[in-house]
Coordinates of C-alpha atoms in Angstrom, one line a residue:
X1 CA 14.4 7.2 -11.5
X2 CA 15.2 10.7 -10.3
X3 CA 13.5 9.8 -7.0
X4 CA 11.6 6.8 -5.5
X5 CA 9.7 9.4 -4.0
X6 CA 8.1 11.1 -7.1
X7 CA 5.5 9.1 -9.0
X8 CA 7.4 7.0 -11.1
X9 CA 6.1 4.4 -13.6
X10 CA 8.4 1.5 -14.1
X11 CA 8.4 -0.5 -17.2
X12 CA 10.0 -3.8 -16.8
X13 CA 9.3 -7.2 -15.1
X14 CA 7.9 -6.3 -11.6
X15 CA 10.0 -9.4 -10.1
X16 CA 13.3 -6.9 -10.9
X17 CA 11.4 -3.9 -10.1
X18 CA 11.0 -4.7 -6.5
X19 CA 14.1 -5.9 -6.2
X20 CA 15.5 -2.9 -7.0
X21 CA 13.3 -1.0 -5.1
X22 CA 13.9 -3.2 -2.1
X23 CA 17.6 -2.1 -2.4
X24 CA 16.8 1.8 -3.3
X25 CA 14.5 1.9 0.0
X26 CA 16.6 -0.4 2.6
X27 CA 18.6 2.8 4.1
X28 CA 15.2 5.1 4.0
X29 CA 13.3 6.6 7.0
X30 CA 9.9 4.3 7.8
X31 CA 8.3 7.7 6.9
X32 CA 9.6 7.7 3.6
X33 CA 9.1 3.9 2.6
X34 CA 5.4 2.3 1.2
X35 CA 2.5 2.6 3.1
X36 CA -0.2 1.1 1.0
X37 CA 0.6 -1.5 -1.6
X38 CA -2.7 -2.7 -3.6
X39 CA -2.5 -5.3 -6.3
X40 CA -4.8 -6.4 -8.8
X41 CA -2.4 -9.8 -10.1
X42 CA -4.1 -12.1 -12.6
X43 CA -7.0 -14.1 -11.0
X44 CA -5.5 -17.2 -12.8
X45 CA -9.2 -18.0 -14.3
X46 CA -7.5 -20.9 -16.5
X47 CA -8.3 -18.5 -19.7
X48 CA -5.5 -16.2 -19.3
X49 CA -1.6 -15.9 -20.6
X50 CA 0.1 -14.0 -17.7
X51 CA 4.0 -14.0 -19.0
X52 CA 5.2 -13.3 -15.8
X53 CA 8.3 -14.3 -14.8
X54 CA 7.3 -17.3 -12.3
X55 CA 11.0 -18.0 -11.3
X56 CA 9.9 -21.8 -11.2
X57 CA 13.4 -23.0 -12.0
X58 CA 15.3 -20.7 -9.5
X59 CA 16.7 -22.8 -6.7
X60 CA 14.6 -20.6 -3.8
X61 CA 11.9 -21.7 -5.5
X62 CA 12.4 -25.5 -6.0
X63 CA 13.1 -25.7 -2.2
X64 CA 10.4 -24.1 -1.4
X65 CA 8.0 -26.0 -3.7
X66 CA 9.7 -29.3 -2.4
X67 CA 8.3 -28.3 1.2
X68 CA 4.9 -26.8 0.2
X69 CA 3.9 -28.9 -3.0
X70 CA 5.9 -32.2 -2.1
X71 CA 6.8 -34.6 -4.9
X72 CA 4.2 -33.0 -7.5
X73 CA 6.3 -30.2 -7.6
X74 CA 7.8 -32.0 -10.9
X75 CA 4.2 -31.6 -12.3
X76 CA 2.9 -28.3 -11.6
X77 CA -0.7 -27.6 -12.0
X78 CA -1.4 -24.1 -12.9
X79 CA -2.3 -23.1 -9.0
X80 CA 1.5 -24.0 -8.1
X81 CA 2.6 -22.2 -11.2
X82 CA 0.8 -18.9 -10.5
X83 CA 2.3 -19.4 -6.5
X84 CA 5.6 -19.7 -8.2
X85 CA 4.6 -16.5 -9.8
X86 CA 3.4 -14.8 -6.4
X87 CA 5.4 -15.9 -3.3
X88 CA 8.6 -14.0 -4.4
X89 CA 6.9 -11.2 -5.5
X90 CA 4.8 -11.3 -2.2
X91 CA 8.1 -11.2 0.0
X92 CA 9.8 -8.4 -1.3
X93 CA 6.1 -6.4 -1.2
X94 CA 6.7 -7.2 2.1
X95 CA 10.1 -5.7 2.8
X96 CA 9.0 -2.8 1.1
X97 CA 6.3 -1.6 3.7
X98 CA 7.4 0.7 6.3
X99 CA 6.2 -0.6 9.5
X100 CA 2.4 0.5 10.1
X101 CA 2.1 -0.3 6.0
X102 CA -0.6 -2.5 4.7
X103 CA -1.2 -4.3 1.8
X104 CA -4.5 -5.3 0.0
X105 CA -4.9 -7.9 -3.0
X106 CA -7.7 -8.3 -5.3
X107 CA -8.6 -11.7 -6.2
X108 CA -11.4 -13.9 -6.6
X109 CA -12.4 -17.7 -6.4
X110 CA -9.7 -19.2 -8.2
X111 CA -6.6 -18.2 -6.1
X112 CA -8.6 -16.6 -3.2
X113 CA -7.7 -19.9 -0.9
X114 CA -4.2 -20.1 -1.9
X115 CA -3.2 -16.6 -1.5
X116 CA -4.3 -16.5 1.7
X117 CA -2.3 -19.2 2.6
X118 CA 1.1 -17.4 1.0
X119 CA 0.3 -14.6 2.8
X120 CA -0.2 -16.6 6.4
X121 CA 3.1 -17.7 5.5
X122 CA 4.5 -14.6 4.4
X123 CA 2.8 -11.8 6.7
X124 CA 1.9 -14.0 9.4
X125 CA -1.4 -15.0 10.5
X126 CA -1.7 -12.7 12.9
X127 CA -1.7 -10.0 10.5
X128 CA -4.5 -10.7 9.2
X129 CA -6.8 -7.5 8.7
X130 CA -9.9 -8.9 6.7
X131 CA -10.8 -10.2 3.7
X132 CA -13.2 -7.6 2.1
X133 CA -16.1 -8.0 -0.3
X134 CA -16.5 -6.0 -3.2
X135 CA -20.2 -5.9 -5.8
X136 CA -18.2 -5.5 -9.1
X137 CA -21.3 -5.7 -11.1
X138 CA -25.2 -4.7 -10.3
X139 CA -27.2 -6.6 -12.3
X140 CA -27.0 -10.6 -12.3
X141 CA -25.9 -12.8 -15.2
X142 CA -28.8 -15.0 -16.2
X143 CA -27.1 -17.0 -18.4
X144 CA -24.9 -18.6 -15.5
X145 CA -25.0 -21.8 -14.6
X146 CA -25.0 -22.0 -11.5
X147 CA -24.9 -18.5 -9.1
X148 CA -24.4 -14.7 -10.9
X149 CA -20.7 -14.4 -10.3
X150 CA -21.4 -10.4 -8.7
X151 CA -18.6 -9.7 -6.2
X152 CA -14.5 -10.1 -6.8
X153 CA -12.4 -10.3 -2.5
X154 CA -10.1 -8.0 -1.4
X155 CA -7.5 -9.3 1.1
X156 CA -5.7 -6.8 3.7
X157 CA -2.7 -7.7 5.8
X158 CA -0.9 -5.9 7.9
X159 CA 3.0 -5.7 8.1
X160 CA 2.4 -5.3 11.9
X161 CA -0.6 -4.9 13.3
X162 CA 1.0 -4.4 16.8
X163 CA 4.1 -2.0 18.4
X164 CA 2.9 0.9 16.5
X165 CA 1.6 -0.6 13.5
X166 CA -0.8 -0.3 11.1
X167 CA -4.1 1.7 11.9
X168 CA -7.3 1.8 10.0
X169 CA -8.7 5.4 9.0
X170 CA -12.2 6.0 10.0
X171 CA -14.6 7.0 7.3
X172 CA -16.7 10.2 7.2
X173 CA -19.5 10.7 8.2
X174 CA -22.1 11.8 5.5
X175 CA -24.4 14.1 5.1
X176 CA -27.3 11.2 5.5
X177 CA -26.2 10.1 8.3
X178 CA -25.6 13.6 10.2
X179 CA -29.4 13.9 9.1
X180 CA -30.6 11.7 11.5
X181 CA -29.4 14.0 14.4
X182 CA -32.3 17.1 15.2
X183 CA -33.0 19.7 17.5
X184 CA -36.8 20.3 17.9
X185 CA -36.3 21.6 21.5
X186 CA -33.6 24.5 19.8
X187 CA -30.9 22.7 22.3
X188 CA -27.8 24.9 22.6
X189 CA -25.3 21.6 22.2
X190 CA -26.3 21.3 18.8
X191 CA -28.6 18.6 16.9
X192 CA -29.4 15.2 18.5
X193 CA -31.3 11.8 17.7
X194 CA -33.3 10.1 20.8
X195 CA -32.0 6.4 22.1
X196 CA -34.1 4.2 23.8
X197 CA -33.6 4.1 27.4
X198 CA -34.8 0.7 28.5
X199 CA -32.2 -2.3 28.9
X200 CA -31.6 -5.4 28.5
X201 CA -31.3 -7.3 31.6
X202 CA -33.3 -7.1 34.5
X203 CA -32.1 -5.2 37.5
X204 CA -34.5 -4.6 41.1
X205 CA -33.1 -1.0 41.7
X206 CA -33.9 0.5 37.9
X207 CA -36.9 -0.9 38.0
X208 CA -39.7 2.1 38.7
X209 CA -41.9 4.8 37.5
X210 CA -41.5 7.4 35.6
X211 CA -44.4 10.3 35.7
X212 CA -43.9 12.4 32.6
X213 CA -44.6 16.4 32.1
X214 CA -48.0 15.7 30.8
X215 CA -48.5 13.4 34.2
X216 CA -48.4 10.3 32.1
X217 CA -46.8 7.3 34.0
X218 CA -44.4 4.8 32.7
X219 CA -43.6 1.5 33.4
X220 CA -40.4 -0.3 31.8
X221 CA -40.9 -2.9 29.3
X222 CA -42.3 -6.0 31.0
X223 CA -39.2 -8.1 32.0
X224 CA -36.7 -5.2 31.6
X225 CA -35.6 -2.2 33.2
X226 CA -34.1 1.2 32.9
X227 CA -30.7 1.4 32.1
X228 CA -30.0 3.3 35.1
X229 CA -31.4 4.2 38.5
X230 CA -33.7 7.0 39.5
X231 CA -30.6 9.2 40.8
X232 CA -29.0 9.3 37.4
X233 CA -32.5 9.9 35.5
X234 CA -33.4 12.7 37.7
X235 CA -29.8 14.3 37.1
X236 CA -30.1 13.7 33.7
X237 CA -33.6 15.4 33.4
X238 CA -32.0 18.3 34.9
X239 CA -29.2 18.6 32.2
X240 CA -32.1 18.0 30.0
X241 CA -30.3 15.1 28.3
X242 CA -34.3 13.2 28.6
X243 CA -36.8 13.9 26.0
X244 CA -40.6 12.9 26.6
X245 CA -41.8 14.7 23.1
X246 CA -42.9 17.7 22.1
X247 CA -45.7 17.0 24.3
X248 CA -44.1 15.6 26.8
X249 CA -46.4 12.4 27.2
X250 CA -43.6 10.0 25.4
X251 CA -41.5 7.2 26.7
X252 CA -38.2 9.2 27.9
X253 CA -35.6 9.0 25.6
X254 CA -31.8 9.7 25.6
X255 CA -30.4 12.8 23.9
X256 CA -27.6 12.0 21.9
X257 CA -25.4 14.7 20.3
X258 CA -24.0 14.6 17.4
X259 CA -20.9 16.6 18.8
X260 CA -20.6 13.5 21.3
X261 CA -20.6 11.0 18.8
X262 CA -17.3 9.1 17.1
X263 CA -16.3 11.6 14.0
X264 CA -16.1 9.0 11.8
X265 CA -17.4 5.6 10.4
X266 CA -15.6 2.2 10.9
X267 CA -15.0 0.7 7.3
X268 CA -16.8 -2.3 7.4
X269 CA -16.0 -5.4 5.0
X270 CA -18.7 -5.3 2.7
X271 CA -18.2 -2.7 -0.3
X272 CA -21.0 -2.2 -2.4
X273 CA -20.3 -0.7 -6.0
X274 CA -22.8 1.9 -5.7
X275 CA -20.3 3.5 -3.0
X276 CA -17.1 2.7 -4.3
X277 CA -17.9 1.8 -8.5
X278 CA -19.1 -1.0 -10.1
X279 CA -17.0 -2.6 -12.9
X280 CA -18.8 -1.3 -16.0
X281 CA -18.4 2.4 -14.2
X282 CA -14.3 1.8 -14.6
X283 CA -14.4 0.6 -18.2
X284 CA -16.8 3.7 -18.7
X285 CA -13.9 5.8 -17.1
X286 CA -11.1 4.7 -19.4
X287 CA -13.0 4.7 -22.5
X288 CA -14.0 8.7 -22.0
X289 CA -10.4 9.3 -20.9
X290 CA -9.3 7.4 -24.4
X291 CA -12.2 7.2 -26.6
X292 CA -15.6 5.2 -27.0
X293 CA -14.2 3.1 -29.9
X294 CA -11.4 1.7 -27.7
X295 CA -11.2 -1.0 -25.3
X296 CA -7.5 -0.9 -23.9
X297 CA -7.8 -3.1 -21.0
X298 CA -10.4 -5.5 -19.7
X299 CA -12.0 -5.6 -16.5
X300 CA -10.3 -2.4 -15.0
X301 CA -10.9 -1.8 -11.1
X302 CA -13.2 1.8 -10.6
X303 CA -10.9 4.9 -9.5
X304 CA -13.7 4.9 -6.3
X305 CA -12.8 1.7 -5.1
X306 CA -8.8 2.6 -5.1
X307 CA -9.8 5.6 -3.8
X308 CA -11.9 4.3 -0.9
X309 CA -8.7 1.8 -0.2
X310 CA -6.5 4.5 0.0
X311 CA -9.3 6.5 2.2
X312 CA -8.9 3.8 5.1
X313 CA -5.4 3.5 4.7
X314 CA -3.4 6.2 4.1
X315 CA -2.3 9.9 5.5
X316 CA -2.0 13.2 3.0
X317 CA 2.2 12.6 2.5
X318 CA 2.1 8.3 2.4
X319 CA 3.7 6.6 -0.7
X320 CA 1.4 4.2 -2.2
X321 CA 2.9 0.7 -5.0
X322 CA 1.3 -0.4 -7.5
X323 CA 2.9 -3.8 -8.8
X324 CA 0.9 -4.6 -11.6
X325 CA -0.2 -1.2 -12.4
X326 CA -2.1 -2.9 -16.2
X327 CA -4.7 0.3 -17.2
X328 CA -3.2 2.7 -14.2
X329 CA -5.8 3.1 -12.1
X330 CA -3.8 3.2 -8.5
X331 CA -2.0 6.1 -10.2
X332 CA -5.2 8.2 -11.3
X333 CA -6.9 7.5 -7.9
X334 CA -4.1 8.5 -6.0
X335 CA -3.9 12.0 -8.3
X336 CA -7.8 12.1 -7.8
X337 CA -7.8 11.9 -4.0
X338 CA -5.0 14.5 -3.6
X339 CA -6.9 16.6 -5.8
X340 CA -10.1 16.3 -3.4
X341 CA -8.7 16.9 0.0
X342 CA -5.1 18.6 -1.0
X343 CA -2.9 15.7 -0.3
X344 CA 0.8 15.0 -1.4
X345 CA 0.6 11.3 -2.0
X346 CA 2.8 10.1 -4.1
X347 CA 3.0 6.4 -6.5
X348 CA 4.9 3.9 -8.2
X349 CA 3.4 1.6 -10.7
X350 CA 5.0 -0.9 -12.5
X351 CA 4.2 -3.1 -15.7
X352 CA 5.5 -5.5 -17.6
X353 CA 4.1 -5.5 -20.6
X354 CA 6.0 -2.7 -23.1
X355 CA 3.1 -1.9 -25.0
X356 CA 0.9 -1.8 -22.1
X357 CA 3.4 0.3 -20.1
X358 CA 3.7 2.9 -23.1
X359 CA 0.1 2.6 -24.7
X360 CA -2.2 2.5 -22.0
X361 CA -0.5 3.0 -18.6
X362 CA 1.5 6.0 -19.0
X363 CA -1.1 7.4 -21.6
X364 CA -4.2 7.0 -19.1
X365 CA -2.2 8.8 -16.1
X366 CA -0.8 11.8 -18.6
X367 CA -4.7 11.8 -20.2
X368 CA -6.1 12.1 -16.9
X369 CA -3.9 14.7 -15.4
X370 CA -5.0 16.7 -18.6
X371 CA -8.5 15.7 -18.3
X372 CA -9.1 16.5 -14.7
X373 CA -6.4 19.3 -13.9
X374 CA -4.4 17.0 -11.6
X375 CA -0.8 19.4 -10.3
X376 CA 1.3 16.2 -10.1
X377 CA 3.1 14.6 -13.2
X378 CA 4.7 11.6 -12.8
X379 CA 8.5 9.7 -14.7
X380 CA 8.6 7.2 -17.3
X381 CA 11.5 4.9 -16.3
X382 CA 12.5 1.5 -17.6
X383 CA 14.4 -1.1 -16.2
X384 CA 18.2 -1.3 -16.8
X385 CA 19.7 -4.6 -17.5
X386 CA 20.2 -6.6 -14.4
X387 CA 22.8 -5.8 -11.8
X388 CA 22.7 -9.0 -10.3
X389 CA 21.3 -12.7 -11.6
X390 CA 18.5 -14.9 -9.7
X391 CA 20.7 -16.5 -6.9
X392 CA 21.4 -12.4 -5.8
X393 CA 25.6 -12.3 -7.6
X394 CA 26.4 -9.3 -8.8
X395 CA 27.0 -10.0 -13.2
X396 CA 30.3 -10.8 -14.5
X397 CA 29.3 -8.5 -17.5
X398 CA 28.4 -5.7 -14.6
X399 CA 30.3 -2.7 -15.8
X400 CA 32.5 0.2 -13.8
X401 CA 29.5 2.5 -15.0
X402 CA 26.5 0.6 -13.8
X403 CA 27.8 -0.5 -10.2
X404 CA 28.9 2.8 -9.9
X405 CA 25.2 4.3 -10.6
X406 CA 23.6 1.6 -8.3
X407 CA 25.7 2.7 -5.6
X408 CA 25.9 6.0 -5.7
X409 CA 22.0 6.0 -6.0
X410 CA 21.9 3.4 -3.2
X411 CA 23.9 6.4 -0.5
X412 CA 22.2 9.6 -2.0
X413 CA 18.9 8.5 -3.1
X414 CA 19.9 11.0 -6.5
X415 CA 20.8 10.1 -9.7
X416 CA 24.6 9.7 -10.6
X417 CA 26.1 13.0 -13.5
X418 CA 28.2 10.2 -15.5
X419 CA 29.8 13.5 -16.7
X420 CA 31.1 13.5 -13.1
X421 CA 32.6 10.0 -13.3
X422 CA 36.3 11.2 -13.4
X423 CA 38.5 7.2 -13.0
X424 CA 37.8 5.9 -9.3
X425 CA 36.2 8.9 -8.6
X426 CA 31.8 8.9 -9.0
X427 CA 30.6 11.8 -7.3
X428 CA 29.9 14.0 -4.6
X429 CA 26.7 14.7 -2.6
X430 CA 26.3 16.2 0.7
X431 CA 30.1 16.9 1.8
X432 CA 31.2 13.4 0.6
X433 CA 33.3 12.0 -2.1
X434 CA 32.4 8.3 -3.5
X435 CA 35.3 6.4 -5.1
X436 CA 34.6 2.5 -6.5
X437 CA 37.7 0.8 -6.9
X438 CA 36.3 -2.1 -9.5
X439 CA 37.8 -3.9 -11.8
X440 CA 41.2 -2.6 -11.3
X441 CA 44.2 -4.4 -13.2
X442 CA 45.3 -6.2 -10.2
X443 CA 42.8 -6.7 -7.7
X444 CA 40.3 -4.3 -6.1
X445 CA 41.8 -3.1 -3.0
X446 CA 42.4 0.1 -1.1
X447 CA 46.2 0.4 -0.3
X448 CA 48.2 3.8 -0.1
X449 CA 49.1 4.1 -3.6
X450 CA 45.3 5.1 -4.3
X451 CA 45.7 8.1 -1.7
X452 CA 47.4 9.7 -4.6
X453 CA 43.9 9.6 -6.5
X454 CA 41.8 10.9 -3.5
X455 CA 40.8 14.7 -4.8
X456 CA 42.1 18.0 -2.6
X457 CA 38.8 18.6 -0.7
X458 CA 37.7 18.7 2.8
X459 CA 35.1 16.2 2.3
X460 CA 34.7 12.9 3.8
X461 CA 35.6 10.1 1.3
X462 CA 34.1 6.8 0.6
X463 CA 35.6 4.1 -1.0
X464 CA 34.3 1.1 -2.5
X465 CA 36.4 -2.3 -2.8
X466 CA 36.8 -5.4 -1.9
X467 CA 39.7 -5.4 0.6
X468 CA 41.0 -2.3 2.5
X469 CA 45.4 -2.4 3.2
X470 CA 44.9 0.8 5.2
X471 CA 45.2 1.1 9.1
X472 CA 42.8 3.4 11.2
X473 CA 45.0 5.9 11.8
X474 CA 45.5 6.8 7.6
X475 CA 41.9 6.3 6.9
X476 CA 41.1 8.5 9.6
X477 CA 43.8 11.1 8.5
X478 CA 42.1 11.4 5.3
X479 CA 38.9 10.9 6.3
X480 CA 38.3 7.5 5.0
X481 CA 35.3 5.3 5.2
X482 CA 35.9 1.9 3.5
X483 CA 32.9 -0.1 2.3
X484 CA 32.2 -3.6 0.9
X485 CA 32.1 -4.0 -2.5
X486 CA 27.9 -5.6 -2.7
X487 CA 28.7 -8.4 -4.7
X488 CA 25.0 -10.0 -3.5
X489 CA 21.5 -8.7 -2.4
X490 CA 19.0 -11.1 -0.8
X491 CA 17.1 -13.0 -2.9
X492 CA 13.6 -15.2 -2.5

């Protein structure tokens, strides 16, 4: 991965994927880490074979399922399997989002309950953002049993919802509901619609007569008022912000102008697929991208309804992760939306499944960018074998090569030039040297005999060991900064 800031796809089991990224991004600016996750995991209908990695053995797990599930935890049902399956994945999404990030899960009946309890756990109740409803199909199934299954949930949380955190994008406005707003009277503060100018609750003092132009008198509703004295409507008459009709015999009315109004909808929690794409619309999508013979994936979520996600959530610069990317719809509807108001956003996706990664994934982004004259591209990347095993220790098979790579990526953000790799020495970026002292004959440790090794330059130098012999005053004289071999990253 050349940067976790281009659009990257990751092949590879998303459990190590996030781990990984969880160690690439710990030392980034919050302007530089995730700022909308979405997810589309398996629903768990009971008819599917998700392969994923559920971790059920690892010890993290098994004390965790001894807490939650209790003493059934020796005979998991498929609901504490597929939790098995989220919860770790859940808690490094979480580490991954910068501070005012936000994440947002598609699922239905099945695990709808018991997500939202891992993320109460997990996120915190208190940020909680909604759980919203989305029509995924129009028409209704008549052959169903019971009611015509017609809408899928989609649950929003918040990393922090407070202190500068996470803040909802208003909608715009559109063009139906700027209609609404006139100007019969040629006003010079633009178009306006009239409001009603009675209220609620009875009050004495607004309580009186109005005479209109025409010398019609009105009265207000009977056991209501105006909603405002006679001061105020006779001040308001004279910024001619009252409108009694074109013949001036009507109830008064407010003006309200559309330049005074909010510049922008609140997104409300109810989606309907004729705004933001029904099912059948997606599956339409990917089969012109590929071809009407060919049914790569089933049930893939509209490019709309990403997009609208992304619409509420996200600036023109945010990185947005797709964990379990399947037919790569997060990554066209991120290309889409940039392409429609000029953004930069950029995405990682990541699947498991090699054939799905290669076949379908990757082809539908590179199709689409071709198709629709998206500017971006995006990098193929798959996962390495692992650095470290499930309880977070670094592999005894780890070689000098691959620690090197992983740290030298982890303090440049840049790939390592192997070519480079010249015995302790592993590069240079930015006026500094990196040296790893691993796996020496003796043992791993910075004494004064490995001053000999340091390389003629002016540069600051870090080294990587597992004990430093060296006082202050020599690693300052050779502008030395010692660092801990990581022989463990935190694990769930």
């Amino acid at each position: 991965l050349k940067d976790p800031l281009d659009n990257a796809l990751i092949r590879g089991d998303n459990l190590l994927a996030l781990r990984t990224l969880v160690e690439l991004f710990r030392n980034r600016e919050e302007k530089d880490k995730v700022k909308c996750i979405y997810i589309d995991p398996p629903y768990n209908t009971g008819n599917e074979s998700w392969v994923y990695n559920d971790k059920v053995n690892s010890p993290k797990i098994k004390k965790w399922l001894g807490k939650v599930v209790g003493g059934q935890s020796e005979d998991l049902c498929r609901h504490d399997k597929w939790l098995c399956m989220m919860y770790p994945r859940l808690k490094l999404l979480k580490d991954l989002l910068s501070k005012d990030g936000v994440i947002f899960i598609s699922i239905d009946d099945n695990e709808h309950c018991n997500l939202k309890q891992a993320m109460d756990e997990i996120f915190g109740e208190e940020n909680f953002v909604t759980t919203i409803i989305w029509q995924k199909k129009y028409a209704p199934s008549n052959d169903a049993k019971y009611f015509s299954n017609t809408h899928d949930f989609i649950i929003c949380y918040a990393k922090n919802k407070e202190n500068e955190g996470f803040k909802i994008n208003l909608l715009a406005r559109t063009e139906k509901q700027d209609a609404r707003y006139k100007n019969p009277d040629n006003d010079t503060r633009g178009p306006w619609k009239p409001s009603g100018i009675d209220a609620k609750t009875y009050s004495v003092a607004y309580d009186f007569e109005i005479i209109t132009p025409s010398g019609r008198k009105v009265l207000p509703p009977k056991g209501s008022s105006w909603r405002f004295g006679k001061k105020k409507f006779e001040e308001m008459i004279s910024d001619n912000r009252i409108w009694f009709g074109k013949g001036g015999s009507n109830v008064p009315a407010i003006k309200r102008f559309l330049s005074e109004v909010q510049q922008g909808i609140v997104p409300t929690t109810i989606w309907y697929g004729e705004d933001v794409g029904f099912t059948d619309e997606a599956s339409k999508i990917v089969k012109e991208i590929f071809s009407e013979s060919f049914t790569p994936f089933n049930n893939p979520k509209p490019v709309r309804l990403i997009k609208h996600i992304l619409q509420v959530s996200t600036k023109p610069d945010d990185l947005i992760l797709d964990s379990f990317a399947g037919s790569g719809t997060t990554g066209h509807a991120v290309l889409d939306l940039n392409k429609e108001d000029t953004g930069n956003r950029k995405f990682i996706l990541v699947e498991m499944e090699d054939k799905i990664a290669k076949d379908i994934t990757a082809e539908r982004v590179k199709r689409a960018i071709k198709k629709y004259d998206y500017q971006d591209g995006f990098e193929y990347c798959e996962l390495d074998k692992p650095l470290f095993d499930e309880q977070g220790q670094i592999e005894e098979t780890c070689e000098f090569n691959q620690l090197a790579t992983y740290i030298y990526f982890t303090e440049t953000q840049t790939n390592i030039d192997k070519k480079k790799i010249e015995k302790n020495f592993i590069g240079e970026h930015s006026d500094t040297d990196f040296y790893l002292i691993y796996k020496e004959k003796d043992k791993n440790i910075l004494t004064k005999s490995f001053l000999s090794k340091l390389r003629k330059t002016e540069n600051r130098k870090i080294v990587y060991a597992d004990k430093n012999y060296l006082d202050e005053n020599v690693l300052l004289k050779y502008n030395i900064i010692f660092k801990q071999i990581p022989y463990e990253v935190k694990v769930y």
